Amino acid sequence: MSLHRVNSMSSYEHVRGSSPARSEHRKMSFNPVGTWVPPAAHEEPIVAFEVSKAKKMLQVLTAVIYCLLAAGVVFGYAAIKPVLVKEGVYRDRCTAEEMEQSGGTCYEQELRLNLMFATAAVATNVCALPVGTVLDKYGPRVSGIVGSILITIGALLFAFAAELPIDGYISGYFFLALGGPFVFISSFQLSNTFPSNSGLILALLTGAFDSSSAIFLFYRLIYTASNGTFTTQKFFLVYLIVPAFILVVQIFVMPSKSYKTVGELVSQVEDRSNDIDPTDGDIEDEARIERLREERRLRRESVVSEITSLLGKKGESQQQKQEDQKKKISGVWGALHGQSALQQIQSPWFILVTLFTMVQMTRINYFVATIRPQYEYLLKDSERAELVNHVFDVALPLGGVISVPFIGLVLDNTSTPFVLGLLVATATTIGVLGVLPYLWAAYANIVLFVLYRPLYYTTVSDYAAKVFGFHTFGKVYGLIICLAGIFNFVQSALDALTFKIFDKDPRPVNVILLMTALVTGLSLIGYVWYKSRSMARESLEYEAEEATETEMPEAMG
């Protein structure tokens, strides 16, 4: 699941599609096949100043809480996997001889457990298509309620998996993965409750998403402290409190409609058409007409005052200047803006970033799923491998929270080629550390990994917004993530290679992934760097032509 670098202050485009408050401006709204034209019967969105400050604060706080409890819990797989092994999940797939030799898990058991996570990872990335559809047509409240229902189904399936005629573990984890985006994506529109602090609100929500992987860590600690008496069935039955909480707050606290975006508020400020009513022509008394128009003008000025107060002390022009500067620094802003989604998808801009994303997402999720067996082999010590696993369980949610504000600084103040170079350099370092059989290398690997993961996900969405534009963001970015998510099923093949061909040695697979990522990454950097230079040159030539055209009339005068 990605962090999304598209916030309500990112553009003053006066269209509904230019904010993450709506899925068509693409807060993880992945629509790889359909169109992103909103239904004609949209309800009028909420204007933030019409809702009390206390209620808006309560809504934001509530969203942060339930995102923390439910948005990305499936990514805590590394923490819950040891519990599932101790509970004997899929142990029936092992022979007595295999259990005696391994002392932990056998190949079929390991493969099945990792498939559970791979399926959930794919579902999380692909399911934003129905999320976007529900959010567009029915609003954030219905989306949140659907999420709570899916999480309830997932928890019940997992709780009673051992008694069901179907595989309740994979299906239960699958439904937990589906429910997360429904509650997470629908909360993004809350960044428009306080537009001057939208970045902070989005940081809180994305931080809550990252931290939600710690839920299974806390469960594992409780499981260990209870000597295994607090079973997965008991935990997931208790966990039903979470979807129940989400359902209650969606009905009684959260808004049924999205809040207006900054672009819409600014458009409302600039719109003077309402000062004149078409029916004014039917009134013969000129004095009455003037009085009515004056009343409308005063009402509009009152709204303008409220909106100006809501946007904060910075004026629109200052905000716009800051955004223009960020666009200029990126070096790639507007590269394919205005082109159709099909034209964009056929371009090297899309093909290269998709290949890069497919490889990197697979590397990330493969590491999350296999960290313990990898270090059991590399360190030749199951206890130290367990310690590494425990450190990773704590570091993963913390890394996301700590890195969020710094990611914003990096993306706002450096060029896109530089950021991509930073990604490739960090990923390569992680790959090298991942094949070293030393404890210090394991810890260094974890630190870099937990910082790299949110930077990578955020950079991909940031790249898509800057290069492809907001009007095709849902289709293009959605297709990138959808393809990368589906490609994650290759994890099963990687498990088979590691266990069957390389006798549990993770290094060959890690080297294959490292080299593939390096080649795709360098290809992407090279192309983006070359095109950014071309765009900068064209921009200078255009400015020179404009300056010449401006000076010529003056000279003639």
PDB file of N, CA, C and O in Angstrom, residues 104-140:
ATOM      1  N   GLY A 104      11.062 -26.228  12.326  1.00  0.00           N
ATOM      2  CA  GLY A 104      10.219 -25.038  12.296  1.00  0.00           C
ATOM      3  C   GLY A 104       9.097 -25.202  11.306  1.00  0.00           C
ATOM      4  O   GLY A 104       8.006 -25.649  11.652  1.00  0.00           O
ATOM      5  N   THR A 105       9.361 -24.844  10.045  1.00  0.00           N
ATOM      6  CA  THR A 105       8.349 -24.968   8.999  1.00  0.00           C
ATOM      7  C   THR A 105       8.912 -25.795   7.842  1.00  0.00           C
ATOM      8  O   THR A 105      10.125 -25.875   7.652  1.00  0.00           O
ATOM      9  N   CYS A 106       8.014 -26.379   7.088  1.00  0.00           N
ATOM     10  CA  CYS A 106       8.427 -27.106   5.886  1.00  0.00           C
ATOM     11  C   CYS A 106       8.117 -26.253   4.661  1.00  0.00           C
ATOM     12  O   CYS A 106       7.492 -25.191   4.763  1.00  0.00           O
ATOM     13  N   TYR A 107       8.516 -26.721   3.523  1.00  0.00           N
ATOM     14  CA  TYR A 107       8.362 -25.959   2.284  1.00  0.00           C
ATOM     15  C   TYR A 107       6.899 -25.641   1.991  1.00  0.00           C
ATOM     16  O   TYR A 107       6.539 -24.485   1.725  1.00  0.00           O
ATOM     17  N   GLU A 108       6.019 -26.654   2.034  1.00  0.00           N
ATOM     18  CA  GLU A 108       4.606 -26.444   1.701  1.00  0.00           C
ATOM     19  C   GLU A 108       3.943 -25.491   2.683  1.00  0.00           C
ATOM     20  O   GLU A 108       3.113 -24.657   2.297  1.00  0.00           O
ATOM     21  N   GLN A 109       4.306 -25.600   3.962  1.00  0.00           N
ATOM     22  CA  GLN A 109       3.732 -24.706   4.968  1.00  0.00           C
ATOM     23  C   GLN A 109       4.203 -23.268   4.732  1.00  0.00           C
ATOM     24  O   GLN A 109       3.408 -22.324   4.769  1.00  0.00           O
ATOM     25  N   GLU A 110       5.499 -23.123   4.496  1.00  0.00           N
ATOM     26  CA  GLU A 110       6.065 -21.800   4.249  1.00  0.00           C
ATOM     27  C   GLU A 110       5.440 -21.179   2.997  1.00  0.00           C
ATOM     28  O   GLU A 110       5.092 -19.983   2.980  1.00  0.00           O
ATOM     29  N   LEU A 111       5.282 -21.980   1.967  1.00  0.00           N
ATOM     30  CA  LEU A 111       4.715 -21.495   0.715  1.00  0.00           C
ATOM     31  C   LEU A 111       3.275 -21.024   0.915  1.00  0.00           C
ATOM     32  O   LEU A 111       2.868 -19.975   0.395  1.00  0.00           O
ATOM     33  N   ARG A 112       2.514 -21.792   1.685  1.00  0.00           N
ATOM     34  CA  ARG A 112       1.106 -21.443   1.901  1.00  0.00           C
ATOM     35  C   ARG A 112       0.959 -20.182   2.749  1.00  0.00           C
ATOM     36  O   ARG A 112       0.110 -19.316   2.470  1.00  0.00           O
ATOM     37  N   LEU A 113       1.770 -20.067   3.774  1.00  0.00           N
ATOM     38  CA  LEU A 113       1.727 -18.869   4.621  1.00  0.00           C
ATOM     39  C   LEU A 113       2.103 -17.627   3.823  1.00  0.00           C
ATOM     40  O   LEU A 113       1.449 -16.584   3.927  1.00  0.00           O
ATOM     41  N   ASN A 114       3.155 -17.739   3.016  1.00  0.00           N
ATOM     42  CA  ASN A 114       3.580 -16.594   2.216  1.00  0.00           C
ATOM     43  C   ASN A 114       2.571 -16.254   1.126  1.00  0.00           C
ATOM     44  O   ASN A 114       2.423 -15.087   0.743  1.00  0.00           O
ATOM     45  N   LEU A 115       1.867 -17.275   0.623  1.00  0.00           N
ATOM     46  CA  LEU A 115       0.811 -17.024  -0.356  1.00  0.00           C
ATOM     47  C   LEU A 115      -0.314 -16.207   0.280  1.00  0.00           C
ATOM     48  O   LEU A 115      -0.930 -15.362  -0.375  1.00  0.00           O
ATOM     49  N   MET A 116      -0.579 -16.451   1.546  1.00  0.00           N
ATOM     50  CA  MET A 116      -1.597 -15.696   2.269  1.00  0.00           C
ATOM     51  C   MET A 116      -1.265 -14.203   2.248  1.00  0.00           C
ATOM     52  O   MET A 116      -2.119 -13.354   1.965  1.00  0.00           O
ATOM     53  N   PHE A 117       0.002 -13.889   2.512  1.00  0.00           N
ATOM     54  CA  PHE A 117       0.414 -12.491   2.506  1.00  0.00           C
ATOM     55  C   PHE A 117       0.448 -11.922   1.090  1.00  0.00           C
ATOM     56  O   PHE A 117       0.025 -10.778   0.847  1.00  0.00           O
ATOM     57  N   ALA A 118       0.960 -12.709   0.134  1.00  0.00           N
ATOM     58  CA  ALA A 118       1.031 -12.233  -1.249  1.00  0.00           C
ATOM     59  C   ALA A 118      -0.360 -11.898  -1.783  1.00  0.00           C
ATOM     60  O   ALA A 118      -0.554 -10.877  -2.457  1.00  0.00           O
ATOM     61  N   THR A 119      -1.331 -12.753  -1.466  1.00  0.00           N
ATOM     62  CA  THR A 119      -2.714 -12.513  -1.905  1.00  0.00           C
ATOM     63  C   THR A 119      -3.253 -11.223  -1.302  1.00  0.00           C
ATOM     64  O   THR A 119      -3.917 -10.427  -1.979  1.00  0.00           O
ATOM     65  N   ALA A 120      -2.955 -11.011  -0.027  1.00  0.00           N
ATOM     66  CA  ALA A 120      -3.418  -9.791   0.647  1.00  0.00           C
ATOM     67  C   ALA A 120      -2.760  -8.550   0.054  1.00  0.00           C
ATOM     68  O   ALA A 120      -3.409  -7.510  -0.130  1.00  0.00           O
ATOM     69  N   ALA A 121      -1.470  -8.645  -0.260  1.00  0.00           N
ATOM     70  CA  ALA A 121      -0.754  -7.506  -0.842  1.00  0.00           C
ATOM     71  C   ALA A 121      -1.333  -7.145  -2.206  1.00  0.00           C
ATOM     72  O   ALA A 121      -1.515  -5.959  -2.524  1.00  0.00           O
ATOM     73  N   VAL A 122      -1.629  -8.159  -3.008  1.00  0.00           N
ATOM     74  CA  VAL A 122      -2.235  -7.919  -4.316  1.00  0.00           C
ATOM     75  C   VAL A 122      -3.620  -7.291  -4.146  1.00  0.00           C
ATOM     76  O   VAL A 122      -3.963  -6.311  -4.823  1.00  0.00           O
ATOM     77  N   ALA A 123      -4.406  -7.838  -3.230  1.00  0.00           N
ATOM     78  CA  ALA A 123      -5.767  -7.331  -3.011  1.00  0.00           C
ATOM     79  C   ALA A 123      -5.749  -5.870  -2.583  1.00  0.00           C
ATOM     80  O   ALA A 123      -6.564  -5.063  -3.043  1.00  0.00           O
ATOM     81  N   THR A 124      -4.809  -5.523  -1.712  1.00  0.00           N
ATOM     82  CA  THR A 124      -4.721  -4.144  -1.228  1.00  0.00           C
ATOM     83  C   THR A 124      -4.489  -3.179  -2.376  1.00  0.00           C
ATOM     84  O   THR A 124      -5.076  -2.094  -2.425  1.00  0.00           O
ATOM     85  N   ASN A 125      -3.631  -3.565  -3.311  1.00  0.00           N
ATOM     86  CA  ASN A 125      -3.285  -2.666  -4.407  1.00  0.00           C
ATOM     87  C   ASN A 125      -4.352  -2.617  -5.496  1.00  0.00           C
ATOM     88  O   ASN A 125      -4.589  -1.562  -6.091  1.00  0.00           O
ATOM     89  N   VAL A 126      -4.992  -3.743  -5.759  1.00  0.00           N
ATOM     90  CA  VAL A 126      -5.941  -3.810  -6.873  1.00  0.00           C
ATOM     91  C   VAL A 126      -7.337  -3.347  -6.471  1.00  0.00           C
ATOM     92  O   VAL A 126      -8.078  -2.803  -7.289  1.00  0.00           O
ATOM     93  N   CYS A 127      -7.692  -3.498  -5.190  1.00  0.00           N
ATOM     94  CA  CYS A 127      -9.090  -3.284  -4.797  1.00  0.00           C
ATOM     95  C   CYS A 127      -9.502  -1.819  -4.772  1.00  0.00           C
ATOM     96  O   CYS A 127     -10.668  -1.529  -4.558  1.00  0.00           O
ATOM     97  N   ALA A 128      -8.553  -0.896  -4.989  1.00  0.00           N
ATOM     98  CA  ALA A 128      -8.960   0.502  -4.976  1.00  0.00           C
ATOM     99  C   ALA A 128      -9.877   0.845  -6.146  1.00  0.00           C
ATOM    100  O   ALA A 128     -10.479   1.902  -6.161  1.00  0.00           O
ATOM    101  N   LEU A 129      -9.968  -0.030  -7.153  1.00  0.00           N
ATOM    102  CA  LEU A 129     -10.957   0.173  -8.225  1.00  0.00           C
ATOM    103  C   LEU A 129     -12.368   0.199  -7.648  1.00  0.00           C
ATOM    104  O   LEU A 129     -13.089   1.189  -7.821  1.00  0.00           O
ATOM    105  N   PRO A 130     -12.812  -0.846  -6.929  1.00  0.00           N
ATOM    106  CA  PRO A 130     -14.142  -0.740  -6.321  1.00  0.00           C
ATOM    107  C   PRO A 130     -14.216   0.334  -5.249  1.00  0.00           C
ATOM    108  O   PRO A 130     -15.272   0.932  -5.051  1.00  0.00           O
ATOM    109  N   VAL A 131     -13.111   0.619  -4.574  1.00  0.00           N
ATOM    110  CA  VAL A 131     -13.136   1.692  -3.581  1.00  0.00           C
ATOM    111  C   VAL A 131     -13.470   3.012  -4.261  1.00  0.00           C
ATOM    112  O   VAL A 131     -14.325   3.769  -3.802  1.00  0.00           O
ATOM    113  N   GLY A 132     -12.778   3.290  -5.371  1.00  0.00           N
ATOM    114  CA  GLY A 132     -13.034   4.531  -6.093  1.00  0.00           C
ATOM    115  C   GLY A 132     -14.463   4.626  -6.588  1.00  0.00           C
ATOM    116  O   GLY A 132     -15.090   5.686  -6.510  1.00  0.00           O
ATOM    117  N   THR A 133     -14.985   3.512  -7.074  1.00  0.00           N
ATOM    118  CA  THR A 133     -16.354   3.499  -7.577  1.00  0.00           C
ATOM    119  C   THR A 133     -17.360   3.794  -6.460  1.00  0.00           C
ATOM    120  O   THR A 133     -18.258   4.628  -6.611  1.00  0.00           O
ATOM    121  N   VAL A 134     -17.194   3.126  -5.332  1.00  0.00           N
ATOM    122  CA  VAL A 134     -18.098   3.339  -4.193  1.00  0.00           C
ATOM    123  C   VAL A 134     -17.971   4.765  -3.667  1.00  0.00           C
ATOM    124  O   VAL A 134     -18.970   5.434  -3.379  1.00  0.00           O
ATOM    125  N   LEU A 135     -16.740   5.236  -3.556  1.00  0.00           N
ATOM    126  CA  LEU A 135     -16.507   6.576  -3.021  1.00  0.00           C
ATOM    127  C   LEU A 135     -17.101   7.649  -3.927  1.00  0.00           C
ATOM    128  O   LEU A 135     -17.718   8.612  -3.457  1.00  0.00           O
ATOM    129  N   ASP A 136     -16.929   7.482  -5.235  1.00  0.00           N
ATOM    130  CA  ASP A 136     -17.473   8.461  -6.175  1.00  0.00           C
ATOM    131  C   ASP A 136     -18.995   8.481  -6.170  1.00  0.00           C
ATOM    132  O   ASP A 136     -19.618   9.533  -6.235  1.00  0.00           O
ATOM    133  N   LYS A 137     -19.578   7.298  -6.104  1.00  0.00           N
ATOM    134  CA  LYS A 137     -21.034   7.211  -6.278  1.00  0.00           C
ATOM    135  C   LYS A 137     -21.808   7.407  -4.979  1.00  0.00           C
ATOM    136  O   LYS A 137     -22.884   8.010  -4.978  1.00  0.00           O
ATOM    137  N   TYR A 138     -21.244   6.915  -3.864  1.00  0.00           N
ATOM    138  CA  TYR A 138     -22.021   6.916  -2.615  1.00  0.00           C
ATOM    139  C   TYR A 138     -21.405   7.744  -1.492  1.00  0.00           C
ATOM    140  O   TYR A 138     -22.046   7.947  -0.469  1.00  0.00           O
ATOM    141  N   GLY A 139     -20.163   8.193  -1.645  1.00  0.00           N
ATOM    142  CA  GLY A 139     -19.564   9.055  -0.631  1.00  0.00           C
ATOM    143  C   GLY A 139     -18.731   8.305   0.394  1.00  0.00           C
ATOM    144  O   GLY A 139     -18.723   7.071   0.452  1.00  0.00           O
ATOM    145  N   PRO A 140     -18.007   9.046   1.246  1.00  0.00           N
ATOM    146  CA  PRO A 140     -17.073   8.433   2.194  1.00  0.00           C
ATOM    147  C   PRO A 140     -17.740   7.604   3.288  1.00  0.00           C
ATOM    148  O   PRO A 140     -17.150   6.644   3.774  1.00  0.00           O
TER     149      PRO A 140
END
